[in-house]
Coordinates of C-alpha atoms and ligand atoms in Angstrom, one line a residue:
X1 CA 0.0 0.0 0.0
X2 CA 1.2 3.5 -0.8
X3 CA 2.2 5.8 2.1
X4 CA -0.7 7.6 3.7
X5 CA -0.2 11.1 5.1
X6 CA -2.4 12.0 8.1
X7 CA -3.4 15.6 8.9
X8 CA -5.0 17.1 11.9
X9 CA -6.5 20.5 12.5
X10 CA -9.0 22.5 14.7
X11 CA -11.2 23.1 11.7
X12 CA -11.3 21.4 8.3
X13 CA -12.9 23.6 5.6
X14 CA -13.8 21.8 2.4
X15 CA -14.0 24.3 -0.4
X16 CA -12.1 27.5 -1.3
X17 CA -14.8 29.8 -2.7
X18 CA -16.4 32.8 -1.0
X19 CA -17.9 30.6 1.7
X20 CA -14.9 28.5 2.6
X21 CA -12.4 31.4 2.4
X22 CA -14.5 33.6 4.6
X23 CA -15.0 31.0 7.3
X24 CA -11.3 30.1 7.2
X25 CA -10.2 33.7 7.6
X26 CA -12.5 34.4 10.4
X27 CA -11.4 31.3 12.4
X28 CA -7.7 31.5 11.6
X29 CA -7.3 34.5 13.9
X30 CA -7.1 32.1 16.8
X31 CA -7.2 28.6 15.5
X32 CA -5.6 26.2 13.1
X33 CA -7.4 25.7 9.8
X34 CA -6.9 23.2 6.9
X35 CA -8.6 24.5 3.8
X36 CA -8.9 22.1 0.8
X37 CA -10.0 22.6 -2.8
X38 CA -10.3 19.9 -5.3
X39 CA -9.0 21.9 -8.2
X40 CA -6.9 25.0 -8.4
X41 CA -7.8 27.3 -5.4
X42 CA -9.7 29.8 -7.6
X43 CA -11.8 27.3 -9.5
X44 CA -15.3 27.6 -8.2
X45 CA -18.4 29.6 -9.0
X46 CA -17.3 32.5 -6.9
X47 CA -14.5 33.3 -9.4
X48 CA -17.1 33.6 -12.3
X49 CA -19.7 35.7 -10.5
X50 CA -20.3 38.8 -12.5
X51 CA -23.1 41.0 -11.2
X52 CA -22.3 41.6 -7.6
X53 CA -23.5 41.3 -4.0
X54 CA -26.8 42.6 -2.6
X55 CA -26.7 44.8 0.5
X56 CA -28.6 47.9 1.7
X57 CA -26.2 50.8 1.3
X58 CA -28.4 53.5 -0.2
X59 CA -30.2 55.8 2.2
X60 CA -33.5 55.5 0.4
X61 CA -33.3 51.7 0.6
X62 CA -34.4 49.6 3.6
X63 CA -33.7 46.2 5.1
X64 CA -37.5 45.6 4.9
X65 CA -37.4 46.2 1.2
X66 CA -34.5 43.8 0.7
X67 CA -36.5 41.2 2.7
X68 CA -39.6 41.8 0.7
X69 CA -37.9 41.4 -2.6
X70 CA -36.3 38.2 -1.5
X71 CA -39.6 36.8 -0.2
X72 CA -41.3 37.7 -3.5
X73 CA -38.6 36.0 -5.6
X74 CA -38.7 32.9 -3.3
X75 CA -42.4 32.4 -4.2
X76 CA -43.8 31.6 -0.8
X77 CA -41.0 29.2 0.4
X78 CA -38.4 31.4 2.0
X79 CA -37.9 31.3 5.8
X80 CA -38.6 34.9 6.8
X81 CA -36.4 34.7 9.9
X82 CA -33.4 33.6 7.7
X83 CA -34.1 36.3 5.1
X84 CA -34.3 39.0 7.7
X85 CA -31.1 37.7 9.4
X86 CA -29.3 37.8 6.1
X87 CA -30.5 41.2 5.1
X88 CA -29.7 42.7 8.5
X89 CA -26.1 41.2 8.5
X90 CA -25.4 42.1 4.9
X91 CA -23.8 45.5 5.5
X92 CA -21.3 44.1 8.1
X93 CA -20.4 41.3 5.8
X94 CA -19.7 43.8 3.0
X95 CA -17.6 46.0 5.3
X96 CA -15.6 43.0 6.3
X97 CA -14.9 42.3 2.6
X98 CA -14.0 45.9 2.0
X99 CA -11.6 45.8 5.0
X100 CA -10.1 42.6 3.4
X101 CA -9.3 44.8 0.4
X102 CA -12.0 44.0 -2.1
X103 CA -12.3 47.1 -4.3
X104 CA -16.0 47.7 -5.1
X105 CA -16.8 50.4 -7.7
X106 CA -17.5 53.8 -6.4
X107 CA -19.5 56.7 -7.8
X108 CA -17.4 59.0 -10.0
X109 CA -16.4 62.2 -8.3
X110 CA -15.5 65.3 -10.3
X111 CA -13.1 66.7 -7.8
X112 CA -12.1 65.9 -4.2
X113 CA -11.3 62.7 -2.4
X114 CA -12.4 59.6 -4.3
X115 CA -12.1 57.4 -1.2
X116 CA -15.1 59.1 0.4
X117 CA -17.3 58.7 -2.7
X118 CA -20.3 56.5 -2.1
X119 CA -20.3 53.0 -3.6
X120 CA -21.8 52.6 -7.0
X121 CA -24.9 50.4 -6.7
X122 CA -26.5 48.6 -9.6
X123 CA -30.0 47.3 -9.8
X124 CA -30.9 43.8 -10.9
X125 CA -34.1 41.9 -11.8
X126 CA -36.3 41.5 -8.7
X127 CA -34.7 44.2 -6.7
X128 CA -36.8 47.3 -6.0
X129 CA -33.8 49.4 -5.2
X130 CA -30.2 49.9 -6.4
X131 CA -28.4 47.7 -3.9
X132 CA -25.8 45.6 -5.7
X133 CA -22.2 46.4 -4.9
X134 CA -19.9 45.3 -7.7
X135 CA -16.4 45.3 -9.0
X136 CA -17.0 46.2 -12.6
X137 CA -18.5 43.0 -14.2
X138 CA -16.1 40.7 -12.4
X139 CA -17.1 40.9 -8.8
X140 CA -16.5 37.3 -8.0
X141 CA -13.0 37.4 -9.3
X142 CA -12.2 40.4 -7.1
X143 CA -13.6 38.6 -4.0
X144 CA -11.9 35.3 -4.8
X145 CA -8.5 36.8 -5.5
X146 CA -8.5 39.0 -2.5
X147 CA -9.6 36.4 0.0
X148 CA -7.4 33.6 -1.3
X149 CA -4.3 35.9 -1.2
X150 CA -5.0 36.4 2.4
X151 CA -5.6 32.7 3.1
X152 CA -2.4 31.7 1.3
X153 CA -0.4 34.1 3.4
X154 CA -2.0 33.3 6.7
X155 CA 0.2 31.4 9.2
X156 CA -2.7 29.5 10.7
X157 CA -4.2 28.3 7.4
X158 CA -2.8 25.2 5.7
X159 CA -4.0 25.2 2.1
X160 CA -4.3 21.8 0.4
X161 CA -4.9 22.3 -3.3
X162 CA -6.0 19.5 -5.7
X163 CA -7.4 17.4 -2.9
X164 CA -10.9 15.9 -3.3
X165 CA -12.8 15.2 -0.1
X166 CA -14.3 11.7 -0.6
X167 CA -16.4 11.2 2.5
X168 CA -16.9 12.5 6.0
X169 CA -15.8 10.4 9.0
X170 CA -18.4 10.3 11.8
X171 CA -18.8 8.5 15.1
X172 CA -21.8 6.8 13.7
X173 CA -19.9 5.3 10.7
X174 CA -17.2 4.0 13.2
X175 CA -19.9 2.5 15.5
X176 CA -19.0 4.9 18.3
X177 CA -21.7 6.6 20.4
X178 CA -23.5 9.8 19.3
X179 CA -23.3 11.4 15.9
X180 CA -20.3 13.8 15.6
X181 CA -18.1 14.5 12.7
X182 CA -14.4 13.5 13.2
X183 CA -12.8 14.5 9.9
X184 CA -12.7 13.4 6.3
X185 CA -10.9 11.2 3.8
X186 CA -9.3 13.2 1.0
X187 CA -7.9 12.1 -2.3
X188 CA -4.5 13.7 -3.2
X189 CA -4.9 14.1 -6.9
X190 CA -1.2 14.6 -7.7
X191 CA 0.1 11.7 -5.6
X192 CA -3.0 9.6 -6.3
X193 CA -3.5 8.3 -2.8
X194 CA -6.0 8.9 0.0
X195 CA -5.1 10.8 3.1
X196 CA -7.1 11.3 6.3
X197 CA -7.8 14.6 8.1
X198 CA -8.8 14.5 11.7
X199 CA -10.6 17.7 12.8
X200 CA -12.6 19.0 15.7
X201 CA -15.0 20.8 13.4
X202 CA -15.7 20.3 9.6
X203 CA -17.3 22.8 7.2
X204 CA -18.7 21.9 3.8
X205 CA -18.3 24.8 1.5
X206 CA -18.3 22.8 -1.7
X207 CA -20.7 24.9 -3.9
X208 CA -23.6 23.7 -5.9
X209 CA -24.5 20.7 -8.1
X210 CA -25.4 22.3 -11.5
X211 CA -23.0 20.0 -13.2
X212 CA -25.6 17.3 -12.9
X213 CA -27.1 18.9 -16.0
X214 CA -25.7 18.6 -19.5
X215 CA -25.6 22.4 -19.9
X216 CA -24.4 24.5 -17.1
X217 CA -22.9 28.0 -16.5
X218 CA -20.9 26.5 -13.5
X219 CA -17.3 25.4 -13.5
X220 CA -16.4 21.8 -13.5
X221 CA -16.1 21.5 -9.7
X222 CA -19.9 22.0 -9.2
X223 CA -20.7 18.3 -8.8
X224 CA -22.6 18.4 -5.6
X225 CA -19.9 16.7 -3.6
X226 CA -20.8 18.3 -0.3
X227 CA -24.5 17.5 -0.6
X228 CA -23.8 13.9 -1.4
X229 CA -21.2 13.5 1.4
X230 CA -23.6 15.0 3.9
X231 CA -26.4 12.8 2.8
X232 CA -24.3 9.7 3.1
X233 CA -23.3 10.8 6.6
X234 CA -26.9 11.1 7.6
X235 CA -27.9 14.8 7.1
X236 CA -31.3 15.9 5.8
X237 CA -31.4 17.9 2.5
X238 CA -34.1 20.2 1.4
X239 CA -35.6 21.9 -1.7
X240 CA -33.4 20.0 -4.2
X241 CA -36.1 20.4 -6.9
X242 CA -35.4 24.1 -7.2
X243 CA -32.6 24.5 -9.8
X244 CA -32.2 27.9 -11.4
X245 CA -31.6 27.9 -15.2
X246 CA -30.0 30.8 -17.0
X247 CA -31.8 31.2 -20.3
X248 CA -28.8 31.9 -22.6
X249 CA -25.5 30.1 -22.5
X250 CA -23.4 29.9 -25.6
X251 CA -23.9 26.6 -27.4
X252 CA -20.7 25.6 -29.2
X253 CA -18.4 22.6 -29.0
X254 CA -15.4 24.8 -28.2
X255 CA -17.1 27.0 -25.6
X256 CA -17.9 25.6 -22.2
X257 CA -19.9 27.5 -19.5
X258 CA -20.0 30.9 -21.3
X259 CA -23.0 33.0 -20.2
X260 CA -24.6 35.5 -22.5
X261 CA -25.7 38.3 -20.3
X262 CA -29.4 39.2 -20.1
X263 CA -28.3 42.7 -21.0
X264 CA -28.2 41.5 -24.6
X265 CA -32.0 41.0 -24.6
X266 CA -32.3 44.2 -22.6
X267 CA -30.6 46.0 -25.5
X268 CA -33.0 44.5 -28.0
X269 CA -31.6 41.1 -29.0
X270 CA -34.3 38.7 -30.3
X271 CA -34.6 35.0 -29.7
X272 CA -35.2 33.0 -32.9
X273 CA -36.0 29.4 -33.9
X274 CA -33.6 27.7 -36.3
X275 CA -35.8 28.8 -39.2
X276 CA -35.3 32.4 -38.2
X277 CA -38.8 33.1 -36.7
X278 CA -39.2 34.8 -33.3
X279 CA -41.0 32.8 -30.6
X280 CA -41.0 34.8 -27.4
X281 CA -44.1 37.0 -28.4
X282 CA -46.0 33.7 -28.5
X283 CA -45.2 33.0 -24.8
X284 CA -45.3 36.3 -23.0
X285 CA -46.4 39.8 -23.8
X286 CA -43.0 41.1 -22.6
X287 CA -41.4 38.8 -25.2
X288 CA -37.6 38.7 -24.8
X289 CA -37.9 40.9 -21.7
X290 CA -40.0 38.4 -19.7
X291 CA -38.4 37.1 -16.5
X292 CA -35.5 34.6 -16.6
X293 CA -37.6 31.5 -15.8
X294 CA -40.3 32.3 -18.4
X295 CA -37.7 32.8 -21.1
X296 CA -35.8 29.6 -20.1
X297 CA -39.1 27.6 -20.2
X298 CA -40.0 29.0 -23.6
X299 CA -36.6 28.1 -25.1
X300 CA -36.9 24.6 -23.6
X301 CA -40.4 24.2 -25.0
X302 CA -39.3 25.2 -28.5
X303 CA -36.1 23.0 -28.4
X304 CA -38.1 20.0 -27.3
X305 CA -40.9 20.6 -29.8
X306 CA -38.6 21.1 -32.7
X307 CA -36.0 18.5 -31.6
X308 CA -33.4 21.2 -32.1
X309 CA -30.1 21.4 -30.3
X310 CA -30.3 25.1 -29.6
X311 CA -32.1 28.4 -30.5
X312 CA -30.5 31.7 -31.6
X313 CA -30.0 35.0 -30.0
X314 CA -29.9 37.7 -32.6
X315 CA -28.6 41.2 -32.2
X316 CA -27.4 41.7 -35.8
X317 CA -30.1 44.5 -36.3
X318 CA -28.0 46.8 -34.1
X319 CA -25.0 48.5 -35.5
X320 CA -21.6 46.8 -35.2
X321 CA -20.3 49.8 -33.4
X322 CA -23.1 49.6 -30.7
X323 CA -22.6 45.9 -30.2
X324 CA -18.8 46.0 -29.9
X325 CA -19.0 49.0 -27.5
X326 CA -21.6 47.5 -25.2
X327 CA -20.6 43.8 -25.3
X328 CA -16.8 43.7 -25.9
X329 CA -16.2 40.5 -24.0
X330 CA -19.0 38.6 -25.7
X331 CA -18.0 39.9 -29.1
X332 CA -14.4 38.8 -28.6
X333 CA -15.3 35.4 -27.1
X334 CA -17.7 34.6 -29.9
X335 CA -15.3 35.8 -32.5
X336 CA -12.6 33.5 -31.1
X337 CA -14.8 30.5 -32.0
X338 CA -15.7 31.9 -35.4
X339 CA -19.0 33.7 -34.6
X340 CA -19.2 37.4 -35.5
X341 CA -22.2 38.5 -33.5
X342 CA -22.5 41.7 -35.5
X343 CA -23.4 39.5 -38.5
X344 CA -24.6 36.1 -37.2
X345 CA -27.2 35.1 -34.6
X346 CA -25.6 33.3 -31.6
X347 CA -26.5 29.7 -30.9
X348 CA -27.8 29.4 -27.3
X349 CA -29.2 27.0 -24.8
X350 CA -30.5 27.5 -21.3
X351 CA -28.0 26.2 -18.7
X352 CA -28.2 25.1 -15.1
X353 CA -27.0 28.0 -13.0
X354 CA -27.7 27.8 -9.3
X355 CA -28.7 25.1 -6.8
X356 CA -31.3 26.6 -4.4
X357 CA -31.6 23.5 -2.2
X358 CA -28.9 21.7 -0.3
X359 CA -27.8 20.4 3.1
X360 CA -30.2 21.7 5.8
X361 CA -28.7 24.0 8.4
X362 CA -29.8 26.3 11.1
X363 CA -29.0 30.0 11.4
X364 CA -25.3 29.2 12.2
X365 CA -24.8 26.8 9.3
X366 CA -24.9 23.8 11.7
X367 CA -26.2 20.6 10.1
X368 CA -27.8 17.6 11.6
X369 CA -24.4 16.2 12.6
X370 CA -22.6 17.7 15.5
X371 CA -19.6 19.7 14.5
X372 CA -20.5 19.6 10.8
X373 CA -21.4 22.9 9.1
X374 CA -22.6 23.6 5.6
X375 CA -22.2 27.1 4.1
X376 CA -22.7 28.8 0.7
X377 CA -24.3 27.2 -2.3
X378 CA -24.0 23.7 -0.7
X379 CA -26.4 24.6 2.0
X380 CA -30.2 25.0 2.3
X381 CA -30.6 27.8 4.9
X382 CA -34.1 28.8 3.9
X383 CA -32.9 32.1 2.3
X384 CA -33.8 31.4 -1.4
X385 CA -37.1 29.5 -1.2
X386 CA -38.4 28.4 -4.6
X387 CA -36.2 30.9 -6.5
X388 CA -33.1 32.9 -5.8
X389 CA -33.1 36.6 -5.9
X390 CA -30.1 37.8 -8.0
X391 CA -26.9 38.6 -6.0
X392 CA -28.2 37.1 -2.8
X393 CA -26.0 34.0 -3.1
X394 CA -22.6 35.5 -2.5
X395 CA -24.2 37.4 0.3
X396 CA -25.4 34.1 1.8
X397 CA -21.8 32.8 1.7
X398 CA -20.5 35.7 3.6
X399 CA -23.2 36.0 6.2
X400 CA -23.4 32.4 7.1
X401 CA -19.6 31.9 7.1
X402 CA -19.4 34.5 9.8
X403 CA -22.3 33.0 11.7
X404 CA -20.7 29.5 11.5
X405 CA -17.3 30.9 12.7
X406 CA -18.9 32.4 15.7
X407 CA -20.7 29.2 16.6
X408 CA -17.6 27.1 16.2
X409 CA -15.5 29.6 18.1
X410 CA -17.9 29.4 21.1
X411 CA -17.5 25.6 21.2
X412 CA -13.8 25.0 20.4
X413 CA -12.7 25.3 24.0
X414 CA -14.6 22.1 24.8
X415 CA -12.5 20.1 22.4
X416 CA -9.0 19.8 23.7
X417 CA -7.8 16.8 21.6
X418 CA -8.0 15.8 18.0
X419 CA -10.3 12.9 17.2
X420 CA -8.7 9.5 16.5
X421 CA -9.7 8.1 13.1
X422 CA -8.7 5.0 11.1
X423 CA -6.7 5.3 7.9
X424 CA -8.3 4.7 4.5
X425 CA -8.4 1.0 3.6
X426 CA -7.8 0.2 0.0
X427 CA -6.7 -3.4 0.4
X428 CA -9.8 -4.7 -1.3
X429 CA -9.6 -2.6 -4.5
X430 CA -7.7 -2.8 -7.7
X431 CA -6.9 -0.6 -10.7
X432 CA -9.8 0.2 -12.9
X433 CA -10.2 -2.0 -16.0
X434 CA -12.8 -0.1 -18.0
X435 CA -12.7 3.7 -17.7
X436 CA -15.3 3.8 -20.5
X437 CA -17.9 2.9 -17.9
X438 CA -17.3 6.2 -16.1
X439 CA -17.2 8.3 -19.3
X440 CA -20.4 6.7 -20.6
X441 CA -22.3 7.1 -17.3
X442 CA -21.2 10.7 -17.0
X443 CA -22.7 11.4 -20.3
X444 CA -25.9 9.4 -19.8
X445 CA -26.6 10.9 -16.4
X446 CA -26.3 14.5 -17.5
X447 CA -28.3 14.0 -20.6
X448 CA -31.3 12.3 -18.9
X449 CA -31.2 14.9 -16.2
X450 CA -31.4 17.6 -18.9
X451 CA -34.1 16.0 -20.9
X452 CA -36.3 14.6 -18.1
X453 CA -35.6 16.7 -14.9
X454 CA -34.7 20.0 -16.5
X455 CA -36.7 23.2 -16.9
X456 CA -40.1 21.6 -17.6
X457 CA -40.9 18.3 -15.8
X458 CA -43.8 15.8 -16.0
X459 CA -44.5 12.8 -13.7
X460 CA -43.6 10.4 -16.6
X461 CA -40.3 12.1 -17.3
X462 CA -39.4 12.0 -13.6
X463 CA -40.3 8.3 -13.3
X464 CA -38.1 7.6 -16.4
X465 CA -35.3 9.5 -14.9
X466 CA -35.5 7.8 -11.5
X467 CA -35.3 4.3 -13.1
X468 CA -32.2 5.2 -15.0
X469 CA -30.7 6.9 -12.0
X470 CA -31.1 3.9 -9.8
X471 CA -29.6 1.7 -12.4
X472 CA -26.6 3.9 -12.8
X473 CA -26.2 4.3 -9.1
X474 CA -25.9 0.5 -8.7
X475 CA -23.3 0.3 -11.5
X476 CA -21.3 3.2 -10.1
X477 CA -21.4 1.9 -6.6
X478 CA -20.1 -1.5 -7.8
X479 CA -17.3 0.3 -9.6
X480 CA -16.5 2.4 -6.6
X481 CA -16.3 -0.6 -4.3
X482 CA -13.9 -2.5 -6.6
X483 CA -11.5 0.1 -8.1
X484 CA -9.2 2.8 -6.9
X485 CA -10.7 6.3 -6.8
X486 CA -10.2 9.0 -9.4
X487 CA -11.6 12.5 -9.8
X488 CA -14.1 11.4 -12.4
X489 CA -15.3 8.4 -10.4
X490 CA -15.6 10.5 -7.2
X491 CA -17.6 13.2 -8.9
X492 CA -19.8 10.8 -10.8
X493 CA -20.6 8.9 -7.5
X494 CA -21.7 12.2 -6.0
X495 CA -23.6 13.4 -9.0
X496 CA -25.7 10.3 -9.3
X497 CA -26.6 10.7 -5.6
X498 CA -27.5 14.3 -6.1
X499 CA -29.5 13.4 -9.2
X500 CA -31.6 11.0 -7.1
X501 CA -32.2 13.7 -4.5
X502 CA -33.3 16.2 -7.2
X503 CA -35.7 13.6 -8.8
X504 CA -37.2 12.5 -5.6
X505 CA -37.7 16.1 -4.4
X506 CA -39.3 17.0 -7.7
X507 CA -41.6 13.9 -7.4
X508 CA -42.7 15.0 -4.0
X509 CA -43.8 18.5 -5.1
X510 CA -47.3 18.2 -6.5
X511 CA -47.5 21.8 -7.8
X512 CA -45.6 24.3 -10.0
X513 CA -43.8 26.9 -8.0
X514 CA -40.8 29.2 -8.6
X515 CA -38.2 27.2 -10.5
X516 CA -40.0 23.9 -10.3
X517 CA -42.5 23.5 -13.2
X518 CA -44.4 20.2 -13.7
X519 CA -47.0 20.1 -16.5
X520 CA -49.0 17.6 -14.6
X521 CA -49.5 20.1 -11.7
X522 CA -49.6 23.6 -13.2
X523 CA -51.4 25.0 -10.1
X524 CA -49.9 26.2 -6.8
X525 CA -50.8 24.7 -3.4
X526 CA -52.3 27.0 -0.8
X527 CA -49.9 26.1 2.0
X528 CA -46.6 25.2 0.4
X529 CA -43.8 23.6 2.5
X530 CA -40.1 23.0 1.8
X531 CA -39.3 19.5 0.5
X532 CA -37.2 17.8 3.1
X533 CA -35.6 14.4 2.5
X534 CA -34.1 12.3 5.3
X535 CA -31.6 9.5 4.8
X536 CA -32.6 6.0 6.0
X537 CA -29.3 5.3 7.8
Ligands
FAD1 C1 -21.3 32.5 -14.1 C2 -21.9 32.8 -12.7 C3 -22.2 34.0 -12.3 C4 -22.7 34.3 -11.0 N1 -23.0 35.6 -10.7 C5 -23.4 35.8 -9.4 C6 -23.5 37.2 -8.9 O1 -23.3 38.1 -9.6 N2 -23.9 37.4 -7.6 C7 -24.1 36.3 -6.7 O2 -24.5 36.6 -5.6 N3 -24.0 35.1 -7.2 C8 -23.6 34.8 -8.4 N4 -23.4 33.5 -8.8 C9 -23.6 32.4 -7.8 C10 -22.4 32.5 -6.9 O3 -21.2 32.7 -7.6 C11 -22.2 31.1 -6.1 O4 -23.4 30.8 -5.6 C12 -21.2 31.3 -5.0 O5 -20.0 31.8 -5.6 C13 -20.9 29.9 -4.4 O6 -19.8 30.1 -3.5 P1 -19.3 28.9 -2.7 O7 -18.2 29.3 -1.8 O8 -20.5 28.2 -2.0 O9 -18.9 27.8 -3.7 P2 -17.8 27.9 -4.9 O10 -17.3 29.3 -5.2 O11 -18.4 27.2 -6.1 O12 -16.6 27.0 -4.4 C14 -16.7 25.7 -4.2 C15 -15.3 25.2 -3.6 O13 -15.5 23.8 -3.2 C16 -14.4 23.0 -3.7 N5 -14.9 21.6 -3.7 C17 -16.0 21.1 -4.2 N6 -16.1 19.8 -4.0 C18 -15.0 19.5 -3.3 C19 -14.4 18.3 -2.8 N7 -15.1 17.1 -3.0 N8 -13.3 18.3 -2.2 C20 -12.6 19.5 -2.0 N9 -13.0 20.6 -2.5 C21 -14.2 20.6 -3.1 C22 -14.1 23.6 -5.0 O14 -12.8 23.2 -5.4 C23 -14.2 25.1 -4.7 O15 -13.0 25.6 -4.1 C24 -22.9 33.2 -10.1 C25 -22.6 31.9 -10.5 C26 -22.1 31.7 -11.8 C27 -21.7 30.3 -12.1

């Protein structure tokens, strides 16, 4: 057997996006932290966030208004206490980021001291006020780069890059009394072996699971690992049927995950069928300016009806000068793959964008397992309900990371020793003989999730999807039990678990609400509740 390195720390933070970095930096003032990321440190949704972060800064704006906007977007399923807590703590969270050095855009001042100028606030769909702080159109990058720089230079933070957490270690799994987390097994991708981390507290900050769908705006890491690990360890998950789809992602073999901003439609771009005809006026009187979920559903309907791979976003009726001036990044990106958007309509598909559900937590990010926290997109806190209000997700990462850090801090003194945990046992497994099984199952899973559990669902589609999912699960589990782990195998094992949770949650909801749309139940129930799934173990 290869050498196994053991680690121990006060806190193990799994994930290095906004949520994980914020938690690590808060706790590292007094405690030892191990922070792991399965890819390069910056590779997570945080880095790609464009718009910004919602917070009440303007004098004419109020916390109540932020709360109301969030509740309206959440379509009757938000937890008002959580929404209020988040909105109330937003400003402090933003001040912390600013102190860390994130440079948010400010209003232009003609003369005088620029540093005292107010922050420039934008307004996004669903917000009744200007309340989005941003750093040009690359807010996530500014947050990620600033926080990770601090983490890399912090003496109390040990960063382990290219380490996949495989599974949590808990007292229950080891047949010890109670149910407390003790650490995790992690796969060192470069050395290709498993190491164990013993920790007094563990936080999942692993992001969402949008990669379960064939088309996604998310980076490759978004494979729902944290949700699957927590579920296997015995945590409840909630609202997994609410997946937000962005209507327009570039559809091209050479372009992965490239979003085409809604501002294109805002500036007059039309959506067209492959034969060139417009279709949005048939669906909504606001046509291309209808809300995100309406546009995504219309595109999905047309693609399924026509059996076409994509539809087209056409802005060629505007002058080339206007297009290049307003959309330079999109113009350059499309040109790099041979599409001149001043002359040719752009092929687009909707893409999975945000996971509203996740591991259930309380107001401190604490899950059902003692010592285990879930923060950021991996978590279900009750903030988003049936639909996420734009720019509330980075905010959730910041607010709940701080709340979790305070909760952990208040308990750390009770834990004087590191938990003892067994090493990973791979004596029963061999080298994989048929990698094609993994590649095939990856493709199959993401395709049936897209076709049957995507933007528009029916009972029949969900049943079909569940049958396929359970079959794949069995096959993948067999593979996992017999062969050494790899990144693709680990992600696939998690994705097929998350897929089942999404399908089962969607089957439980007998109505259409927010992001969940089932043709067999177009109506809304009078007294909607979150969908909560509980593992059998
Ligand atoms: C294109 C795009 C634009 C967006 N724009 C906005 C916006 O303007 N405003 C807004 O509020 N939100 C926006 N969002 C959503 C927002 O970016 C995310 O919800 C948020 O960044 C999630 O942060 P996180 O820390 O939870 O996870 P992430 O930033 O996704 O980080 C996840 C981390 O977990 C690690 N990880 C995952 N699995 C494992 C494992 N098994 N082992 C070890 N490490 C693991 C990854 O390596 C990564 O470091 C956008 C999202 C996208 C994709």
